[in-house]
Coordinates of C-alpha atoms and ligand atoms in Angstrom, one line a residue:
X1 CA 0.0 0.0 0.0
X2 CA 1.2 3.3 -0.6
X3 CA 1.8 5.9 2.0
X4 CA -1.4 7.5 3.2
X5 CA -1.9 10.5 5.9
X6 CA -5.5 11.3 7.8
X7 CA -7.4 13.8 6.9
X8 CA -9.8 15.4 9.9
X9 CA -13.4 15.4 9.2
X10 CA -14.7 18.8 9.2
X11 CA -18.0 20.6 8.3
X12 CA -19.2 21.7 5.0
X13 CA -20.5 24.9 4.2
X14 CA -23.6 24.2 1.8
X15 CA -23.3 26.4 -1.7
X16 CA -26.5 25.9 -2.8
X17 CA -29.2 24.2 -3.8
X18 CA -31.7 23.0 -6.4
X19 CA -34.1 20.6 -8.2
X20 CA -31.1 19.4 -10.8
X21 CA -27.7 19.5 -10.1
X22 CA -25.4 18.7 -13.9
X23 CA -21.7 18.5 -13.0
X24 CA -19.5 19.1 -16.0
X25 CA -20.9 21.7 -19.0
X26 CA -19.7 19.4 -22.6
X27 CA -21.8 18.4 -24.8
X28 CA -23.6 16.1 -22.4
X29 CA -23.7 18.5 -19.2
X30 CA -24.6 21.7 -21.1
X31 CA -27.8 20.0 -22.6
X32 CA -29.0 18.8 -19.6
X33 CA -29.0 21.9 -17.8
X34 CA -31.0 23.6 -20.9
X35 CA -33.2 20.6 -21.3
X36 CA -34.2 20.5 -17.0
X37 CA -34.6 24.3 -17.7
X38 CA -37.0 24.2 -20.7
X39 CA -38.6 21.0 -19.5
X40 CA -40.0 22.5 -16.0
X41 CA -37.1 21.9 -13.2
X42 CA -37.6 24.4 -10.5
X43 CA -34.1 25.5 -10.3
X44 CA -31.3 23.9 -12.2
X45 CA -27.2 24.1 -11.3
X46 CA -24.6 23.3 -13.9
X47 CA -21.0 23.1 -12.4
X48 CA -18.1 23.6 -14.7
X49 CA -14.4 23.1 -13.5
X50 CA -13.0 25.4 -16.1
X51 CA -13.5 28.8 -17.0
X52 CA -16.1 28.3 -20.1
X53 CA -19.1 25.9 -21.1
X54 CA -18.5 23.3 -23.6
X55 CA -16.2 20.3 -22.8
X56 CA -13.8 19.0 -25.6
X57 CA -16.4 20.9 -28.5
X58 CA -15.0 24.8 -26.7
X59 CA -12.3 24.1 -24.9
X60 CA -10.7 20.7 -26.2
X61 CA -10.7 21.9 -29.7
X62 CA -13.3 19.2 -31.3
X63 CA -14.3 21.2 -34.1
X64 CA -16.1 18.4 -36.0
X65 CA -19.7 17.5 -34.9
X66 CA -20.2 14.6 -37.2
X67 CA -22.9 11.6 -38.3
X68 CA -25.7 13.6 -37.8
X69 CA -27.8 11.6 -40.7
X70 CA -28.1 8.1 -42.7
X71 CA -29.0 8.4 -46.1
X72 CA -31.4 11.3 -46.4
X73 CA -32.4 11.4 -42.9
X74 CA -31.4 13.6 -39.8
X75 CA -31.1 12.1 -37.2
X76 CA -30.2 14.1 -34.3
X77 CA -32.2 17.4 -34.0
X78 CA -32.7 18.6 -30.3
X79 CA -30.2 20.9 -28.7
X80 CA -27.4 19.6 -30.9
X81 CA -29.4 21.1 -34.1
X82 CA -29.8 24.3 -32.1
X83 CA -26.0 24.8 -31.9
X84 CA -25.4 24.2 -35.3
X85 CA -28.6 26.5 -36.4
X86 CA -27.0 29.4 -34.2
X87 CA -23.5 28.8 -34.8
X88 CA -23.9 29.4 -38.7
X89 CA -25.5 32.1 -38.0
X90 CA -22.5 33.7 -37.1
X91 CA -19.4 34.8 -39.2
X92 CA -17.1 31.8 -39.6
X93 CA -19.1 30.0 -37.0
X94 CA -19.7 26.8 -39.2
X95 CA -19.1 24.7 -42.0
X96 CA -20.4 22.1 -43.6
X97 CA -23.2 20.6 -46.3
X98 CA -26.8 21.8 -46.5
X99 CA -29.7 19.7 -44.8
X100 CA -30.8 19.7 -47.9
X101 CA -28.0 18.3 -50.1
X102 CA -27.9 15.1 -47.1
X103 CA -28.3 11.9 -48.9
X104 CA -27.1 13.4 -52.0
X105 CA -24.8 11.7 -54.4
X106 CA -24.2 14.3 -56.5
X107 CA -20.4 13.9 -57.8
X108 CA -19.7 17.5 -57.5
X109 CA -20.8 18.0 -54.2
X110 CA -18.6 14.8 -53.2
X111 CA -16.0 15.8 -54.9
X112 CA -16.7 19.7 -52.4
X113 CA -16.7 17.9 -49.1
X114 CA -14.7 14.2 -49.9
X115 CA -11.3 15.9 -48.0
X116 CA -14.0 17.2 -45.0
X117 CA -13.4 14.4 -42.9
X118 CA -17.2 13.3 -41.6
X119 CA -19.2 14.4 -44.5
X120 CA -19.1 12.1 -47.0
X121 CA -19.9 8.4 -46.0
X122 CA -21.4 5.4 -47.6
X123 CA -20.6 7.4 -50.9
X124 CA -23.3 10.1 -49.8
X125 CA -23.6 13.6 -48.3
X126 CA -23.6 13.2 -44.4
X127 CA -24.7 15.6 -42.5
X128 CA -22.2 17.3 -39.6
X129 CA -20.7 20.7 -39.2
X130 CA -17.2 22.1 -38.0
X131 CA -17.9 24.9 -35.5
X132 CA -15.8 27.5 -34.3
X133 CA -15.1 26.8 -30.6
X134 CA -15.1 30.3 -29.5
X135 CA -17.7 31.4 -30.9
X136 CA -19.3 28.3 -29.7
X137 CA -18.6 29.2 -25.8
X138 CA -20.7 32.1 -26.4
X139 CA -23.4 30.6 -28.3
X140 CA -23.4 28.1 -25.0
X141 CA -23.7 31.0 -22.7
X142 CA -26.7 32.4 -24.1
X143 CA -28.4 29.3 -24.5
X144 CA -27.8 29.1 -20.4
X145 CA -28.5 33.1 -20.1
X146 CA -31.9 32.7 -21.9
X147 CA -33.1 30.7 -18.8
X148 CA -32.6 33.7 -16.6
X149 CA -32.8 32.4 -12.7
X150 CA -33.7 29.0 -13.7
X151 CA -30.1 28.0 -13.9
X152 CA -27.3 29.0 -11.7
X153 CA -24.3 28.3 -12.9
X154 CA -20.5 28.1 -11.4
X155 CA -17.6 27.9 -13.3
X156 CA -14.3 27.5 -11.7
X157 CA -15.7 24.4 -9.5
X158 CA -14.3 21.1 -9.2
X159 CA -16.5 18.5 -8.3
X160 CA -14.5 16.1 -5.9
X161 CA -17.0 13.8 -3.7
X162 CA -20.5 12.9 -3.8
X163 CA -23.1 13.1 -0.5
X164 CA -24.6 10.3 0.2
X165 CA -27.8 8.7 2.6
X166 CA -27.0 5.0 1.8
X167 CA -27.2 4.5 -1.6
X168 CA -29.3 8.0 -2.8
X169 CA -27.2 10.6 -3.6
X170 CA -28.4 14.3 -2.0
X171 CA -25.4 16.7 -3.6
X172 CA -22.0 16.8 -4.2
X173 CA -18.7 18.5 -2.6
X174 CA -16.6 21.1 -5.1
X175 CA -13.6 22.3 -4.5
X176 CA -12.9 26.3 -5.8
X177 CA -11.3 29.1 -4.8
X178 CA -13.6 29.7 -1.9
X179 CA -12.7 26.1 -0.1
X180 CA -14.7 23.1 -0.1
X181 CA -18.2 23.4 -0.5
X182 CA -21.8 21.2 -0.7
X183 CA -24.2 21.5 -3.5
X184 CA -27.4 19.8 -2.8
X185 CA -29.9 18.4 -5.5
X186 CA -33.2 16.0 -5.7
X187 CA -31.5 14.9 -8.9
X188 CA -27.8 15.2 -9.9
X189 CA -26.3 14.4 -13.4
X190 CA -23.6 13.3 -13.6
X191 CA -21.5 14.9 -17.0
X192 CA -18.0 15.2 -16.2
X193 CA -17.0 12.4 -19.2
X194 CA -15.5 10.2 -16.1
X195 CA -18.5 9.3 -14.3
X196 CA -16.7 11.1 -11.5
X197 CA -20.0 11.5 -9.3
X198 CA -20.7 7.5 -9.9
X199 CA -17.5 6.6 -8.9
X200 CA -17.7 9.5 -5.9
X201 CA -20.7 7.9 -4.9
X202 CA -19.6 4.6 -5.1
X203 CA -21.5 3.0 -8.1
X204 CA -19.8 0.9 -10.0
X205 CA -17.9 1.1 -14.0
X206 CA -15.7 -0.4 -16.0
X207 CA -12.3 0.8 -17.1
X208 CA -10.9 -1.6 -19.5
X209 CA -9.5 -0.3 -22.8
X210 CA -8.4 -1.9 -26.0
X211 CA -5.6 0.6 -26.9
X212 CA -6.0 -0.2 -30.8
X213 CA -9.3 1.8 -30.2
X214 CA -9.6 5.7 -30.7
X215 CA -11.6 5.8 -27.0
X216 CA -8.8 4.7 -25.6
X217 CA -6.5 7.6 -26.5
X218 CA -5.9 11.3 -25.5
X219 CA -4.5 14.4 -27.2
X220 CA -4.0 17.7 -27.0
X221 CA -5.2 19.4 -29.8
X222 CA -3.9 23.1 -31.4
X223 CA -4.7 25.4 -34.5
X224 CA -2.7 26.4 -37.7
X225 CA -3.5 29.5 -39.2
X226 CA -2.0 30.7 -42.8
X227 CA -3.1 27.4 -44.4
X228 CA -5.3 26.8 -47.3
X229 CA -7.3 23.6 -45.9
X230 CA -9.1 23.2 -49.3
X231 CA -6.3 23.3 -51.4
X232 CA -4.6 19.9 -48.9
X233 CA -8.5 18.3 -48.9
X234 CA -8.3 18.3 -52.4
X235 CA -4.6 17.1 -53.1
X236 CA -5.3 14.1 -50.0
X237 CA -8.3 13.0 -51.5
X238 CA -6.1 12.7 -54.6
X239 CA -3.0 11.1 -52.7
X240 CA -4.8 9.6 -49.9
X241 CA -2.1 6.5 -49.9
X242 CA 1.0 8.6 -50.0
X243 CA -1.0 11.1 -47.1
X244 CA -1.5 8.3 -44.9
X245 CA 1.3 6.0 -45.9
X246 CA 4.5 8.3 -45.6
X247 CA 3.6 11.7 -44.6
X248 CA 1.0 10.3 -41.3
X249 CA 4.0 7.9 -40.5
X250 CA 6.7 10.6 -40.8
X251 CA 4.9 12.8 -38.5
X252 CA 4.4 10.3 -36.3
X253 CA 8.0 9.3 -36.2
X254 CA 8.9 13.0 -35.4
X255 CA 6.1 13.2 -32.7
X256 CA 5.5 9.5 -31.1
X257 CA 2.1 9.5 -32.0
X258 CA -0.6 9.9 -35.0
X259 CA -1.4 12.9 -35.8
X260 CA -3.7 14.9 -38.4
X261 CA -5.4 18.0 -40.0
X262 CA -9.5 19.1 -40.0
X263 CA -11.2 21.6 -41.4
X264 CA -12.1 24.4 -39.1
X265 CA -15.1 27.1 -40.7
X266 CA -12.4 29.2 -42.2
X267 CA -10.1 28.3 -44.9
X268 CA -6.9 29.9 -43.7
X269 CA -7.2 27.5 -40.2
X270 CA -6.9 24.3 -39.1
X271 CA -6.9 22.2 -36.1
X272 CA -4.0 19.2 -35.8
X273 CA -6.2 16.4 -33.7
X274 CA -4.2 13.6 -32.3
X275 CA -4.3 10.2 -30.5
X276 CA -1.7 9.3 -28.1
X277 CA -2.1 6.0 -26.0
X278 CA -2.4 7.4 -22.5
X279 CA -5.0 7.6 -19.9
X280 CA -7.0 10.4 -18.9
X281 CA -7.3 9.5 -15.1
X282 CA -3.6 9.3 -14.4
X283 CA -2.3 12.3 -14.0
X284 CA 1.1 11.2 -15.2
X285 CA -0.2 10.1 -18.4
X286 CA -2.1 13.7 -18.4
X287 CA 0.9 15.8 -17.9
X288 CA 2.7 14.1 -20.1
X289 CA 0.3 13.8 -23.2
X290 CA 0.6 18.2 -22.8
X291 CA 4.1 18.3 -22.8
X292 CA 4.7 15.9 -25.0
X293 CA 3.1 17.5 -27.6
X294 CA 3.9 20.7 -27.0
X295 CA 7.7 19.5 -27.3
X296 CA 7.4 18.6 -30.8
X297 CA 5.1 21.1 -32.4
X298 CA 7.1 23.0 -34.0
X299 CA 9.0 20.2 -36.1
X300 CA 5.5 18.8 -36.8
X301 CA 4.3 22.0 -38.1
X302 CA 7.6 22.2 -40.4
X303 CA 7.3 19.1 -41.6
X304 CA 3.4 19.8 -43.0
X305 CA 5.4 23.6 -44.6
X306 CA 8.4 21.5 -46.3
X307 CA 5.8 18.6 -47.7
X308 CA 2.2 19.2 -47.4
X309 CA 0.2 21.4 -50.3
X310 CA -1.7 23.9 -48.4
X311 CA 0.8 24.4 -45.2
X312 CA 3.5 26.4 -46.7
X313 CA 2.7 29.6 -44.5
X314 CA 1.1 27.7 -41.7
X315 CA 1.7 29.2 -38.1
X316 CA 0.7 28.1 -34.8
X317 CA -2.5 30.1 -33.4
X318 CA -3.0 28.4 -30.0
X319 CA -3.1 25.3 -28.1
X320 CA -6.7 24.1 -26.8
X321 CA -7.0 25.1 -22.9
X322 CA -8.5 21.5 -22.1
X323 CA -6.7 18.3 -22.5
X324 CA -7.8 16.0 -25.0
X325 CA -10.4 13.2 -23.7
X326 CA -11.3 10.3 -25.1
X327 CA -12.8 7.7 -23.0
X328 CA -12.7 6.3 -19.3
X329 CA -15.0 5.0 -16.9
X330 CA -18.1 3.7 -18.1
X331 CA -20.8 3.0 -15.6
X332 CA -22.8 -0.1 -14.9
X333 CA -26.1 0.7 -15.6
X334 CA -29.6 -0.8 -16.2
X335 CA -28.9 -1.6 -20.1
X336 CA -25.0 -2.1 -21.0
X337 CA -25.3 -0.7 -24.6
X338 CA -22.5 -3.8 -26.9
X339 CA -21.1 -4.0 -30.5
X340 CA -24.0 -6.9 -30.3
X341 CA -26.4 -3.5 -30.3
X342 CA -24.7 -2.1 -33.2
X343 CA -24.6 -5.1 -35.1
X344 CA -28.2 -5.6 -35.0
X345 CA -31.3 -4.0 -34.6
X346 CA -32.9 -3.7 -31.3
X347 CA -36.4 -1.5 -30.8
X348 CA -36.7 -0.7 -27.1
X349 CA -39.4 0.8 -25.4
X350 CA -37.7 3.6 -23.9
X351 CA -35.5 4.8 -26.4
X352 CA -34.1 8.3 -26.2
X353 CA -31.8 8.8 -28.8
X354 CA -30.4 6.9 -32.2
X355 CA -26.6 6.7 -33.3
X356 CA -26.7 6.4 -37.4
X357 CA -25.1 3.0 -38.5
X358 CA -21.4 3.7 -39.4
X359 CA -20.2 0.2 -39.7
X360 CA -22.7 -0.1 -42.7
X361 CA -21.4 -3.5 -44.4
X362 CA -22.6 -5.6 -40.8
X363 CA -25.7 -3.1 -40.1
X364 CA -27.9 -0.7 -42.1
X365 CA -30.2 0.7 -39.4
X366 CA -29.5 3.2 -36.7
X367 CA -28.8 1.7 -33.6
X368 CA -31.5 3.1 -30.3
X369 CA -30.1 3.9 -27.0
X370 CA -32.2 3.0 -24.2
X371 CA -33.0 5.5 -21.2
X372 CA -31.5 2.7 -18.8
X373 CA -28.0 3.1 -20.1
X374 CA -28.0 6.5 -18.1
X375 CA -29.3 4.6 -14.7
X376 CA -26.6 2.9 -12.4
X377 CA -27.6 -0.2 -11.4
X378 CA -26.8 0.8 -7.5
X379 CA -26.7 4.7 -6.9
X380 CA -30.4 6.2 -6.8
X381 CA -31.4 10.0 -8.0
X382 CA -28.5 9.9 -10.0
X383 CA -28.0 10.1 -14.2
X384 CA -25.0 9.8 -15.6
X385 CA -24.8 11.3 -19.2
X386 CA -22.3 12.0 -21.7
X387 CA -19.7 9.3 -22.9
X388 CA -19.2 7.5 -19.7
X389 CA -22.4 6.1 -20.5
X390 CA -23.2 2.6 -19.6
X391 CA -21.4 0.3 -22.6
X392 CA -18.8 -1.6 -23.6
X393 CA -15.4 -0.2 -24.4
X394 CA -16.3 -1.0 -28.5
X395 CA -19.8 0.1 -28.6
X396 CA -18.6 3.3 -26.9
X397 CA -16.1 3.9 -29.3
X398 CA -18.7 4.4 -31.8
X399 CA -21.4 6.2 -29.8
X400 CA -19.4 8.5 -27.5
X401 CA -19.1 11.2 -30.4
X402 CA -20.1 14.8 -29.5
X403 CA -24.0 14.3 -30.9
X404 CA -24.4 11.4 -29.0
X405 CA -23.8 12.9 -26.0
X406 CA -25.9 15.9 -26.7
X407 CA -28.3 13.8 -27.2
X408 CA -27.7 11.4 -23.8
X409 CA -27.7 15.0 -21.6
X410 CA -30.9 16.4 -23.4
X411 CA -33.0 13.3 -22.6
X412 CA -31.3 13.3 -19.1
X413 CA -32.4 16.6 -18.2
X414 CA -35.8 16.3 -19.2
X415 CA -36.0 13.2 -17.6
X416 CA -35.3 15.2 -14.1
X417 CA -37.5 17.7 -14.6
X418 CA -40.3 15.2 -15.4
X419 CA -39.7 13.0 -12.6
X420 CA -39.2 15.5 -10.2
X421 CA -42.8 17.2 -11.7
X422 CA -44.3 14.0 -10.8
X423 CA -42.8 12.9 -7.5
X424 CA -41.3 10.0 -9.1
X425 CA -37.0 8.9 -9.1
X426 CA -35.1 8.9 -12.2
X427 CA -35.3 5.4 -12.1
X428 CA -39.2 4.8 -12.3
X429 CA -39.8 8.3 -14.9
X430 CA -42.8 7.8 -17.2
X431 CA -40.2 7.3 -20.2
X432 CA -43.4 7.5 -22.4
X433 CA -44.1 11.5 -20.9
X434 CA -39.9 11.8 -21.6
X435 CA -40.4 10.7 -25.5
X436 CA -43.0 13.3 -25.8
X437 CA -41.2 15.9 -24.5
X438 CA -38.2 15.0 -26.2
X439 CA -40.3 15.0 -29.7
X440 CA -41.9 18.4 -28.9
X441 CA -38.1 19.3 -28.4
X442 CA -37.3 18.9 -32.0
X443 CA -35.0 15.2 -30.7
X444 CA -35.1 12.7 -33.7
X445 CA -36.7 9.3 -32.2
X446 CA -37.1 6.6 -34.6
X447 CA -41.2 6.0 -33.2
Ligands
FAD501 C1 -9.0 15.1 -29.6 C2 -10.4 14.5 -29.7 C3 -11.0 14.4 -30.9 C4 -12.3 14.0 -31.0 N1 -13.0 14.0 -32.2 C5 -14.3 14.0 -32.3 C6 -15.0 14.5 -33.4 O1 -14.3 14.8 -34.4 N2 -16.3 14.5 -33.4 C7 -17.0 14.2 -32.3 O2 -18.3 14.3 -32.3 N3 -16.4 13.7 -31.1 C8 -15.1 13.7 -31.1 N4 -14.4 13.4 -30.0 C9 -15.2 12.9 -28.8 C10 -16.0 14.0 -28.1 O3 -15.3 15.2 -28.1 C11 -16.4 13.5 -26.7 O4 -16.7 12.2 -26.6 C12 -17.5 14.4 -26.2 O5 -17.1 15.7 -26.1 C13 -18.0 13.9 -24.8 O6 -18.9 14.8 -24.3 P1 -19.2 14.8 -22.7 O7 -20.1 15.9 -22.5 O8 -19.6 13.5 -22.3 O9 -17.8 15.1 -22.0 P2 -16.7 16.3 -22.2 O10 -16.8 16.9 -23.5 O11 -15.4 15.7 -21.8 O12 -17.2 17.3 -21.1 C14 -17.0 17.0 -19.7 C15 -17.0 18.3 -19.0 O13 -17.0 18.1 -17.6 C16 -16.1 18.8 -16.9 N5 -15.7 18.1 -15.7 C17 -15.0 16.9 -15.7 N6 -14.8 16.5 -14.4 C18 -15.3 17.4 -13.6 C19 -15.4 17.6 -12.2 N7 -15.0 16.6 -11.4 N8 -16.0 18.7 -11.7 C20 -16.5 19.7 -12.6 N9 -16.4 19.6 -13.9 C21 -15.9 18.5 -14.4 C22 -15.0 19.0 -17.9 O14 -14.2 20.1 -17.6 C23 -15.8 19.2 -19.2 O15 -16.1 20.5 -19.5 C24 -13.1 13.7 -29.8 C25 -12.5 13.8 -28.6 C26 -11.1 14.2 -28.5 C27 -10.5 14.3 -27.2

């Protein structure tokens, strides 16, 4: 065992409190809060660690929001549609294809958006959208600001223990600048991409990883500027071999792990992701992925300048403020979502949200994620949304993009603000009265 000192027990000052209590502000945590809020909560919390809303889309530098159709068909809608509708509403807030060129196999517009990576799949026009993630932290705010006093919101605390009466959880303990403190909640959702609240509160999750998959890496992402992104979509589409082949695997040699360039909505940027075989809940493996990339950017960057079209002038602009996240804990809730779920096609009753098929040669239909895979099995008035969700380490890979989250936070908070309407837990909400609230919402369901 390693060392250990005591620590004295000592009273907790209590914050505040509310009907909903979201930790963490992504994709998952910042539609929860709006969902509670638009669905009837009382009051709602959202606590953020860092200093903006967001999660990996703002402040991790995940430009892409991806696989938001199958064939012609939309399948997302919800909060996640309103981002997109708002963002490209905006100067350089977003890229990407029309709703209504999705489906479409029209050769020029393949040809358009074949180097885009995300909008061309199955050989037709997919729908997604690469959002500017500044712009997007304000575009986040408001959503939050529109709900006046029905959402409080503090940034700048860290969630770090969960209270508990036996197995119900009542609020959780943040750490900030002012101490430790207790926020209590008759539901909290849990967000934070860990399932740090579960684990706080003693639920259980699984942690095993099969390193080949992209859930089980990190990166720390950054942005060129002075690059002509169309001109290298064009020229890798047309020398995808040599791209990947020698220029992917000399970069890699220079940096220790793969790297690559998206689209971001302006031409003259770029953001370089990355996937580097680490683990986000070690904090040795953390430190390291940020300096370890950091320590080789520069050569990186002159190596796309000396050999890539498109990259001749290309600069560094900055490097994204939050670590890049993959995949950790995934909790063990009432429905553990498989690649058996993906593979086939399951109809459940209390279906929330659908991931479009993107291994289309094994399945052609979109696979439904069930309400229970946000319900641990043990811990009650708790939710946990976001990519932590109940699964196995492949079927996460697949359905822990930033839509899919969206989508697992939006049903979560109007699941909270229904069951606290009615007197009922999470655990027993009429999923039926969710479904309708969720269609009324503008959420694609598939009945
Ligand atoms: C480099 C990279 C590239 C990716 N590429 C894509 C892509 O192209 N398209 C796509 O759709 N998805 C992509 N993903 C995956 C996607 O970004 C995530 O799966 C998604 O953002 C998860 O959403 P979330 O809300 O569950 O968690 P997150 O986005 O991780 O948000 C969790 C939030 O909780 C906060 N938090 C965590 N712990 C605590 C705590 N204890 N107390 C308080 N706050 C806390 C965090 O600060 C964060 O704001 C990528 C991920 C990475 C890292």
């Amino acid at each position: 065992m390693s060392k250990v000192i005591m620590e004295p027990s000592r009273q907790i000052p209590i914050l505040d409190e509310a009907d909903v209590v979201v930790i963490g502000s992504g994709p998952a945590g910042h539609s929860a809060a709006v969902a509670a809020a638009r669905s009837g909560a009382g009051k709602v919390i959202l606590v953020e660690r860092y200093n903006h809303l967001g999660g990996m889309a703002t402040g991790g530098f995940v430009l892409l929001v991806p696989h938001l159709s199958f064939g012609g068909t939309i399948m997302s809608g919800g909060l996640q549609q309103e981002w997109i509708d708002r963002m490209e509403k905006l100067n350089y807030g977003a890229v990407g294809p029309t709703k209504e060129s999705v489906g479409s196999v029209d050769p020029e517009l393949i040809q358009k958006w074949a180097g885009y990576w995300g909008f061309v799949l199955n050989d037709n026009i997919n729908y997604g959208a690469y959002l500017d993630p500044d712009q997007l932290k304000v575009v986040l705010d408001e959503m939050i600001n529109e709900q006046g006093e029905k959402i409080t919101t503090y940034l700048h605390g860290w969630a770090v223990g969960a209270v508990m009466d036996g197995d119900a959880i009542k609020g959780v303990i943040i750490e900030s600048k002012e101490g430790r403190q207790a926020i209590m909640g008759k539901v909290v959702i849990d967000c934070t991409g860990d399932a740090d609240i579960c684990a706080f509160a003693g639920g259980g999750f699984d942690e095993d990883r099969d390193k080949s998959l992209r859930s089980a890496s990190m990166a720390a992402v950054y942005r060129l500027g002075g690059v002509d992104f169309k001109h290298f979509a064009d020229w890798k589409v047309k020398n995808f071999k040599e791209w990947y082949e020698v220029h992917m695997a000399n970069m890699a040699k220079i940096t220790g792990f793969k790297m690559s360039p998206h689209a971001t909505p302006r031409n003259d940027q770029c953001w370089i992701n990355n996937w580097i075989p680490k683990y986000c809940l070690n904090i040795k493996d953390l430190t390291s992925v940020d300096m370890s990339v950091r320590k080789t950017m520069y050569e990186a960057i002159d190596y796309l300048k000396e050999n890539i079209p498109g990259f001749k002038d290309a600069f560094l602009i900055d490097i994204a403020p939050q670590t890049g996240t993959r995949g950790s804990r995934r909790i063990h809730g009432m429905y553990k979502l498989t690649k058996d779920d993906l593979d086939n096609t399951y109809a459940h009753e209390d279906t929330i949200s659908v991931v479009p098929p993107f291994n289309f040669g094994v399945c052609q239909t979109p696979t439904e994620i069930p309400y229970r895979v946000m319900v641990p099995v043990k811990i009650e008035n708790l939710l946990v949304a976001g990519r932590s969700f109940s699964s196995s380490h492949e079927a996460n890979d697949w359905s822990n993009l930033i839509p899919h989250c969206a989508n697992l936070g939006h049903a979560a908070g109007v699941a909270a603000a229904i069951a606290i309407k009615d007197g009922t837990s999470v655990r027993d909400v009429n999923i039926q009265k969710v479904q309708t609230v969720l269609k009324d919402q503008n959420t694609y369901l598939p009945r």
